[in-house]
Short mmCIF file of C-alpha atoms and ligand atoms in Angstrom, two decimals:
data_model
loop_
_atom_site.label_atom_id
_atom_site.label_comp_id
_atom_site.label_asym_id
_atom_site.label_seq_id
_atom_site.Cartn_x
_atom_site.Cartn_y
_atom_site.Cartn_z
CA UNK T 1 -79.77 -30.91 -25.42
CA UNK T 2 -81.90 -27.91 -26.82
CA UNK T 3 -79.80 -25.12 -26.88
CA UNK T 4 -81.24 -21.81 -27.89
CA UNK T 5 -78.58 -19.05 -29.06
CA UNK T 6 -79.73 -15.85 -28.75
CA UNK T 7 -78.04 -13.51 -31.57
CA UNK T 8 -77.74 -16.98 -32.99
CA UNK T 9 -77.25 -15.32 -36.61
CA UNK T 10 -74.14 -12.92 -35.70
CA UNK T 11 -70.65 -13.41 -36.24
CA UNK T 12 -70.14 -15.45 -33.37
CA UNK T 13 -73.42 -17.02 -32.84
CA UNK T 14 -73.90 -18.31 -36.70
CA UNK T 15 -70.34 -20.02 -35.94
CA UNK T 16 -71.40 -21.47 -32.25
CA UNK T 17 -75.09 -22.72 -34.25
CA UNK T 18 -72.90 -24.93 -36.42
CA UNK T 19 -70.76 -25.94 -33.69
CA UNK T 20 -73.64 -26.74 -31.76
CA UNK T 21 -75.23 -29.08 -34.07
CA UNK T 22 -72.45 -30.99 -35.27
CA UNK T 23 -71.87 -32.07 -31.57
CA UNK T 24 -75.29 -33.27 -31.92
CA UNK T 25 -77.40 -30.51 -29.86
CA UNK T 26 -80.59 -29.25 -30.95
CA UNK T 27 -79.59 -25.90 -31.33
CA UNK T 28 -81.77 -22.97 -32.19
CA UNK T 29 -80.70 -19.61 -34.19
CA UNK T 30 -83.06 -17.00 -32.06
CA UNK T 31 -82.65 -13.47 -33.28
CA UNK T 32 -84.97 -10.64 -34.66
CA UNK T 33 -84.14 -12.48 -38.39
CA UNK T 34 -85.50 -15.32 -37.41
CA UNK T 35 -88.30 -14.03 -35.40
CA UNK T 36 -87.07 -13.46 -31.87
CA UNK T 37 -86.85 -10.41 -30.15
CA UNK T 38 -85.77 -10.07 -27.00
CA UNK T 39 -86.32 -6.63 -27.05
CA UNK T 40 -89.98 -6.82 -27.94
CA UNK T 41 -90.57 -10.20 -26.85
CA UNK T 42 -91.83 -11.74 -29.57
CA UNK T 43 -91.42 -15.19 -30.28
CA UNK T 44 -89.18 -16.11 -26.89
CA UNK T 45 -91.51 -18.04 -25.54
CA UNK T 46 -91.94 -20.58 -28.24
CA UNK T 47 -88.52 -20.42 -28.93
CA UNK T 48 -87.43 -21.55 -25.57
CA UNK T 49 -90.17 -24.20 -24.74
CA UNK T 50 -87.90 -27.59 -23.72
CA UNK T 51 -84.62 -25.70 -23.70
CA UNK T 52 -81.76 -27.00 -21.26
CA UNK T 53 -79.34 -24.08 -21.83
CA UNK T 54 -80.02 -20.32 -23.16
CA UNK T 55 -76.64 -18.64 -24.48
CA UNK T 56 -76.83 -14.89 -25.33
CA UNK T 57 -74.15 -13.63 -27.95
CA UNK T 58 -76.54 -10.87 -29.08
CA UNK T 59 -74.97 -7.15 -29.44
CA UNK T 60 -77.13 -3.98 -29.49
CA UNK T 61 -77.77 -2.49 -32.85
CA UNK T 62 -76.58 1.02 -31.34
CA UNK T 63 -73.38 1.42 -29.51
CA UNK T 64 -74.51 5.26 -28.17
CA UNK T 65 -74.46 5.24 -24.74
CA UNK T 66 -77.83 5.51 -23.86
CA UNK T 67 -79.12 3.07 -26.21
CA UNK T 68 -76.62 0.11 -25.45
CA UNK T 69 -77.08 0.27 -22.14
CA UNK T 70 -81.31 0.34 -22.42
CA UNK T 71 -80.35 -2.39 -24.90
CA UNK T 72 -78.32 -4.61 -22.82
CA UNK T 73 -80.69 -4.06 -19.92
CA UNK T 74 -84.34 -4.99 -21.76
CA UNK T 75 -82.92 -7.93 -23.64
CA UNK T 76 -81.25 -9.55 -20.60
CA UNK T 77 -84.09 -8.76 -18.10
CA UNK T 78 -86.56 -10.14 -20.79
CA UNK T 79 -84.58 -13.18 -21.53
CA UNK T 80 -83.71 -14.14 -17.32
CA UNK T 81 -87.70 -13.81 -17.00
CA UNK T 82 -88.88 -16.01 -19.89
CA UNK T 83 -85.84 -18.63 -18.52
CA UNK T 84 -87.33 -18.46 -14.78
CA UNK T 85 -90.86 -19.89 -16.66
CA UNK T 86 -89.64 -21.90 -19.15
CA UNK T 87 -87.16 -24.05 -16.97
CA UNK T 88 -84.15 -23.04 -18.68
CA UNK T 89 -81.37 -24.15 -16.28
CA UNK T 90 -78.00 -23.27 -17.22
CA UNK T 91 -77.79 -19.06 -19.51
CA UNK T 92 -74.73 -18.48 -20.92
CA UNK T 93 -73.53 -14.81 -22.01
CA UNK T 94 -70.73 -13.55 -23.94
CA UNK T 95 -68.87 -10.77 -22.34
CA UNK T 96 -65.35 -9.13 -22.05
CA UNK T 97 -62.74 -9.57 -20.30
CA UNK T 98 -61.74 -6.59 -18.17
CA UNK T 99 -65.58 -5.65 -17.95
CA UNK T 100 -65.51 -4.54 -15.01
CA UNK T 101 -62.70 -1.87 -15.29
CA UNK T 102 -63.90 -0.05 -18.04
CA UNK T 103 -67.03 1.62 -16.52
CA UNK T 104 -65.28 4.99 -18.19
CA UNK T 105 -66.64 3.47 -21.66
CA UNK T 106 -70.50 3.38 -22.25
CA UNK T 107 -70.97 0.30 -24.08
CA UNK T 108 -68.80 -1.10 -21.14
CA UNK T 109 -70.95 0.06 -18.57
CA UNK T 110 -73.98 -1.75 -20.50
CA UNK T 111 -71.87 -4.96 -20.39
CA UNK T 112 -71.43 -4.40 -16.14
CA UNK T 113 -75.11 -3.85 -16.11
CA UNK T 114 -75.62 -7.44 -17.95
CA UNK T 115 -73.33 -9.32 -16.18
CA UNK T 116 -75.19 -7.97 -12.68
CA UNK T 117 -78.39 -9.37 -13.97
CA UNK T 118 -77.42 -12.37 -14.90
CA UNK T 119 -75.89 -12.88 -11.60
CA UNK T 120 -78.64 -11.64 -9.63
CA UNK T 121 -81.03 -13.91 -11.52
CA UNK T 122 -81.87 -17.31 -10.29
CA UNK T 123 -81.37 -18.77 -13.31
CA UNK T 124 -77.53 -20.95 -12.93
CA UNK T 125 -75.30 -19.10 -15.25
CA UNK T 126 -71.70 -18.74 -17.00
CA UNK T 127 -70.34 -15.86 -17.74
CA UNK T 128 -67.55 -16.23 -20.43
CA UNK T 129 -65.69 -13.11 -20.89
CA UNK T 130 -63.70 -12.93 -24.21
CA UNK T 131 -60.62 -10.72 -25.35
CA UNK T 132 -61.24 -8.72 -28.71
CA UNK T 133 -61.62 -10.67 -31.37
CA UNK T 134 -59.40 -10.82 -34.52
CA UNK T 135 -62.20 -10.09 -37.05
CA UNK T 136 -62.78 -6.73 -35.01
CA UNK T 137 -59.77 -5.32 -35.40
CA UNK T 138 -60.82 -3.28 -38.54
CA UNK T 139 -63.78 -2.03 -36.39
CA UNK T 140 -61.10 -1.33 -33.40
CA UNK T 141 -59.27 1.14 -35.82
CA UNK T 142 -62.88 2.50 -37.18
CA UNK T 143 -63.74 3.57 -33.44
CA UNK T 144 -60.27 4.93 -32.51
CA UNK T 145 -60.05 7.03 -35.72
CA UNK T 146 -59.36 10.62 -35.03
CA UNK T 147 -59.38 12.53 -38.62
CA UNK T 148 -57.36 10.44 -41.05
CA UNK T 149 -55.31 8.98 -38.33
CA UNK T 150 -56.05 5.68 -35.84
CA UNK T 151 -55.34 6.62 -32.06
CA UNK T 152 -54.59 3.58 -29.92
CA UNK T 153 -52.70 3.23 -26.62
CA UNK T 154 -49.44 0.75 -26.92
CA UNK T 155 -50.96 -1.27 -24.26
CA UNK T 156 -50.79 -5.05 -24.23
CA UNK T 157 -54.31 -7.64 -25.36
CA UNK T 158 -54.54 -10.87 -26.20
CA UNK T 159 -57.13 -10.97 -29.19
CA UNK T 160 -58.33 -14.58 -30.79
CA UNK T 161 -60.32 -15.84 -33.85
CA UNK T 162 -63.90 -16.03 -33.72
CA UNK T 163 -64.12 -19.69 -34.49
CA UNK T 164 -62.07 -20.07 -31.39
CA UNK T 165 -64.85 -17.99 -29.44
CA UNK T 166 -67.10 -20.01 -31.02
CA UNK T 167 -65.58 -23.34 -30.15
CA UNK T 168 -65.09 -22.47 -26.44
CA UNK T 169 -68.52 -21.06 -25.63
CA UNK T 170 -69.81 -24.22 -27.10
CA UNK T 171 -67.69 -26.04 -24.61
CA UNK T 172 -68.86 -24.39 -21.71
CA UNK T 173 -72.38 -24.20 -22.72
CA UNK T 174 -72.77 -28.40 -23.26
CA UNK T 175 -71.53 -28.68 -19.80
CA UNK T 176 -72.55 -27.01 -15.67
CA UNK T 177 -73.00 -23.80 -14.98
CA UNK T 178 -69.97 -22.46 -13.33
CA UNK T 179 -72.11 -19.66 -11.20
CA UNK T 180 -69.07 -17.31 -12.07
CA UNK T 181 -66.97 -15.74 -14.70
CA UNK T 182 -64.82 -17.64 -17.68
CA UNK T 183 -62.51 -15.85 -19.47
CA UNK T 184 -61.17 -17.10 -22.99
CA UNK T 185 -58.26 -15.59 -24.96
CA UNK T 186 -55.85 -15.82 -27.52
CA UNK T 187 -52.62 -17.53 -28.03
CA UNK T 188 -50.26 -14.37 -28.66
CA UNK T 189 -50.17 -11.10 -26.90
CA UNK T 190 -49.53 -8.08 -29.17
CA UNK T 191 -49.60 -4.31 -28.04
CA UNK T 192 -52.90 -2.76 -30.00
CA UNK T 193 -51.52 -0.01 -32.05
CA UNK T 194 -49.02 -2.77 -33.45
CA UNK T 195 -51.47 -5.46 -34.60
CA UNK T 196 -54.44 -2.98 -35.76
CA UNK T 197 -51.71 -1.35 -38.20
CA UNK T 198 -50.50 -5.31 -39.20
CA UNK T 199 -54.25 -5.54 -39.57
CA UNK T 200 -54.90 -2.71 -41.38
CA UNK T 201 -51.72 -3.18 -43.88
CA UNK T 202 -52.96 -6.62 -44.99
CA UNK T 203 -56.37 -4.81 -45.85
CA UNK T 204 -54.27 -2.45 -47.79
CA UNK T 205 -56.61 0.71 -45.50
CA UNK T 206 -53.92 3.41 -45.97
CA UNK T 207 -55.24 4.75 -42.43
CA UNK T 208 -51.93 5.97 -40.17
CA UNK T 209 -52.00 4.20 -36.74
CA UNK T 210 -50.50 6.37 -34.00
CA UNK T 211 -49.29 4.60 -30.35
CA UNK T 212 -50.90 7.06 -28.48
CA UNK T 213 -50.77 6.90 -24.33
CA UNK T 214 -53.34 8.86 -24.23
CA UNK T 215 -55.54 7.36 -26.16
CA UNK T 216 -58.89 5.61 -25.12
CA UNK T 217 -60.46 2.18 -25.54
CA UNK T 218 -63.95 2.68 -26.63
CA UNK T 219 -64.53 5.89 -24.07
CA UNK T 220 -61.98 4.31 -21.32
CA UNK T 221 -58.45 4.47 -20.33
CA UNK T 222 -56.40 1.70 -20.19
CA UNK T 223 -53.79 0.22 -18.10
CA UNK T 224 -51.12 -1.89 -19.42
CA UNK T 225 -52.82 -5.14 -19.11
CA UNK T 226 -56.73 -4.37 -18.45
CA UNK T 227 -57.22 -5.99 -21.70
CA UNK T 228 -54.82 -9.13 -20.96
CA UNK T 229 -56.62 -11.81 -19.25
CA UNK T 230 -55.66 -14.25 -16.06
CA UNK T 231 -53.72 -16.83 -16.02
CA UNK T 232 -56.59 -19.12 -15.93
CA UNK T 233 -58.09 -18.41 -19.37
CA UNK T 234 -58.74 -21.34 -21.46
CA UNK T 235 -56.89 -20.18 -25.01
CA UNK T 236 -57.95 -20.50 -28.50
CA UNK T 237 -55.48 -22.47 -30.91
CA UNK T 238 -55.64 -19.88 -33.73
CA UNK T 239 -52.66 -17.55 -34.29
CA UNK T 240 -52.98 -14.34 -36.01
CA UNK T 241 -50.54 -15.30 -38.59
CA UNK T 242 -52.37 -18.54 -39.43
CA UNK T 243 -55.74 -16.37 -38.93
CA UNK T 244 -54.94 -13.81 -42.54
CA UNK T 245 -54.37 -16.69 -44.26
CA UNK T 246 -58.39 -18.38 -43.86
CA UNK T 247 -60.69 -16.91 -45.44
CA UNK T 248 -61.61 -14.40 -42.57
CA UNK T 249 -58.75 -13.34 -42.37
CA UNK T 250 -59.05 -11.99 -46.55
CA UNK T 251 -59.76 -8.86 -47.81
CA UNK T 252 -63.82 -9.00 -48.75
CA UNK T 253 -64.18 -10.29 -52.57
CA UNK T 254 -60.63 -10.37 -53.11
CA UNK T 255 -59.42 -14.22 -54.90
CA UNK T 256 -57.82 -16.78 -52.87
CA UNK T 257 -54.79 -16.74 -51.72
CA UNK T 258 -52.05 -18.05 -54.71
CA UNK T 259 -50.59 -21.26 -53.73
CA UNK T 260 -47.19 -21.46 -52.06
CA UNK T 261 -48.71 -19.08 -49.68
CA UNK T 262 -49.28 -21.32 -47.08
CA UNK T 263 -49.28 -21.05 -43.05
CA UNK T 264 -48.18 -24.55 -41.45
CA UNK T 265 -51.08 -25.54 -38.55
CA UNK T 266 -51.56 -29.12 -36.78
CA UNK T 267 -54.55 -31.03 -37.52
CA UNK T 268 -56.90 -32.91 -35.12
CA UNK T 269 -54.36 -35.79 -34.71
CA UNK T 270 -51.30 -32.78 -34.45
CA UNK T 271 -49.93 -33.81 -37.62
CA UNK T 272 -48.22 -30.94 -39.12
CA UNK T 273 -50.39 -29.82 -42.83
CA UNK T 274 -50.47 -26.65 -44.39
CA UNK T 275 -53.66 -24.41 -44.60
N1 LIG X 301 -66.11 -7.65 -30.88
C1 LIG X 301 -65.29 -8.18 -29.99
O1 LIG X 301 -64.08 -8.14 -30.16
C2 LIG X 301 -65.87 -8.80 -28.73
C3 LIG X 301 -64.98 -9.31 -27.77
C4 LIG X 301 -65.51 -9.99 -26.66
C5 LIG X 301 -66.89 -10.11 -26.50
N2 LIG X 301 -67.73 -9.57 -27.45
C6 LIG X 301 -69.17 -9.74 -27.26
O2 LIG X 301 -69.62 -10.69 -28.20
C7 LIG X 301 -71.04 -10.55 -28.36
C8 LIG X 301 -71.45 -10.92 -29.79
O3 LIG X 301 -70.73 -10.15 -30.71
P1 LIG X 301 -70.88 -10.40 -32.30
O4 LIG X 301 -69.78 -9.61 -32.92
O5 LIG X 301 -70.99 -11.85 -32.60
O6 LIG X 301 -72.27 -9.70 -32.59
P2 LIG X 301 -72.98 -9.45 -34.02
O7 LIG X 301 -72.28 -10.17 -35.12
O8 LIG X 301 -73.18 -7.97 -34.15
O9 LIG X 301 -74.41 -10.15 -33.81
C9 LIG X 301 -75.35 -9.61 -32.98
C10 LIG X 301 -76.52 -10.55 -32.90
O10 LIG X 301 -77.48 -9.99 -31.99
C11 LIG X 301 -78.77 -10.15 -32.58
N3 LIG X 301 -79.73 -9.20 -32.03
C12 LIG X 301 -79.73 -7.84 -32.15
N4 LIG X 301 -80.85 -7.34 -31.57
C13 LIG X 301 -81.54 -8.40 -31.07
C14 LIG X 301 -82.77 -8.54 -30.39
N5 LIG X 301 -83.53 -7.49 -30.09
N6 LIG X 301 -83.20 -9.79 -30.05
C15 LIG X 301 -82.44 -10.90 -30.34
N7 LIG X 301 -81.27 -10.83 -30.99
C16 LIG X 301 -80.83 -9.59 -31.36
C17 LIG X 301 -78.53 -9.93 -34.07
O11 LIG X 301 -79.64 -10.43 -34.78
P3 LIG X 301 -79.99 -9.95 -36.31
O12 LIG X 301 -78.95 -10.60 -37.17
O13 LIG X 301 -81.36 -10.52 -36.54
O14 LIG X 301 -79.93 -8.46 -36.30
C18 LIG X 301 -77.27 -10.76 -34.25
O15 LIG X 301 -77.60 -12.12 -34.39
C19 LIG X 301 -71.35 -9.13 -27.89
O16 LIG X 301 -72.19 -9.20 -26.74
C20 LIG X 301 -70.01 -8.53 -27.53
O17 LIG X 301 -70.07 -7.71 -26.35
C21 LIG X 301 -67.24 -8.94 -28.54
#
């Protein structure tokens, strides 16, 4: 199938590109790098001439509340409209899960006003909503930081790797539209405050974090499990212990990791190795 990913160069889309391809897709990297714009318009078209299935992992250069919302808006009204005429019949998006109780939070109220296009459109769509993922949790503390000091609520989430995202949004986009929402998570759940500050100690950022109840999530409050998702969601495989240990996981430049320092995973055929 032709499978255009819009935000197809991003940390999740690069990964879902590669993923795409090697399960034999024609898939399509569509951003403003590689000359579409959903914004502006250019190039979507072209780009989406013979395509089967549209999947949007883009995120808005600006997270300021008026911005990511006027982002959010343009790029999924432009990209529903150039679906309806090019035939596109299954879009995808990438959202997250407990959306739709954080309207508190700007850039959450931008994701609301997505999802309600996409599922006002005619186009057939899934909507896969993801928990944070792991390779965010750096930016998680940058946004929570209040002087030298990280404020984040001890509430429970349920964050997973971004290959994992990657994986399972390739999953759902080779096969129906479900016409309704998805949500994918982690294996573990950790409170916040706990893992950012694991997170933050094994990039050696000397930044405090403080469990804070009263603390906010990106502009919102949280309940103990807003960020915890249902019982239904499909999980990634990746644990966050295994996770520091791949490269992703490393801090930026630093060498490889000196051998005997080694997590135990399961290959493809569950056979125990170490990574
Ligand atoms: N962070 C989390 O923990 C988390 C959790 C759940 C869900 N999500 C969702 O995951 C999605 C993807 O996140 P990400 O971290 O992979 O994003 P990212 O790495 O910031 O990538 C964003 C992508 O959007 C593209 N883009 C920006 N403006 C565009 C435009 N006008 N037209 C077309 N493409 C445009 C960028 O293209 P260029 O490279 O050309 O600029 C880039 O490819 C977001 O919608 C977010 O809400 C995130």
């Amino acid at each position: 199938m032709k499978i255009v990913v819009i935000g197809g160069t991003g940390l999740i889309g690069s990964k879902l590109v590669n993923k795409l391809r090697k399960d034999g897709h024609e898939a399509v990297a569509a951003s403003p790098n590689t000359g579409i714009n959903t914004i502006t318009g250019e190039g979507l078209a072209d780009a989406l001439k013979g395509a089967s299935v549209v999947v949007d992992v883009t995120n808005s250069p600006s997270w300021e509340d008026a911005a990511v919302l006027k982002f959010f808006e343009t790029s999924t009204r432009n990209l529903l409209t150039s679906e309806a005429a090019a035939g596109v019949g299954h879009h995808v998006a990438l959202s997250v899960v407990g959306t739709d109780l954080l309207s508190e939070s700007g850039y959450f109220r931008a994701k609301i006003a997505q999802e309600k296009l996409i599922k006002a459109s005619s186009i057939p769509y899934s909507i896969v909503r993801a928990t944070q993922f792991f390779e965010f949790l750096k930016g998680l503390a940058d946004i929570s930081v209040d002087g030298d000091k990280v404020h984040l609520p001890p509430v429970f989430f349920q964050p997973m790797a971004a290959d994992d995202v990657a994986t399972l949004v390739g999953t759902i986009a080779g096969n129906p539209p479900v016409n309704g929402i998805v949500e994918i998570g982690g294996p573990e759940e950790f409170r916040i405050d706990e893992l950012v500050r694991r997170r933050l100690a094994s990039l050696k950022d000397p930044r405090e974090v403080i469990a804070d109840p009263n603390a906010r999530y990106s502009g919102a409050k949280l309940s103990e499990k807003t960020l915890v998702p249902g019982n239904s969601a499909r999980l990634g495989e990746t644990r966050f212990e295994t996770w520091l240990t791949q490269p992703a996981g490393q801090i930026p430049g630093a060498p490889p990791q000196p051998a005997g320092v080694s997590a135990v995973t399961k290959d493809k055929e569950g056979q125990k190795k170490a990574s």
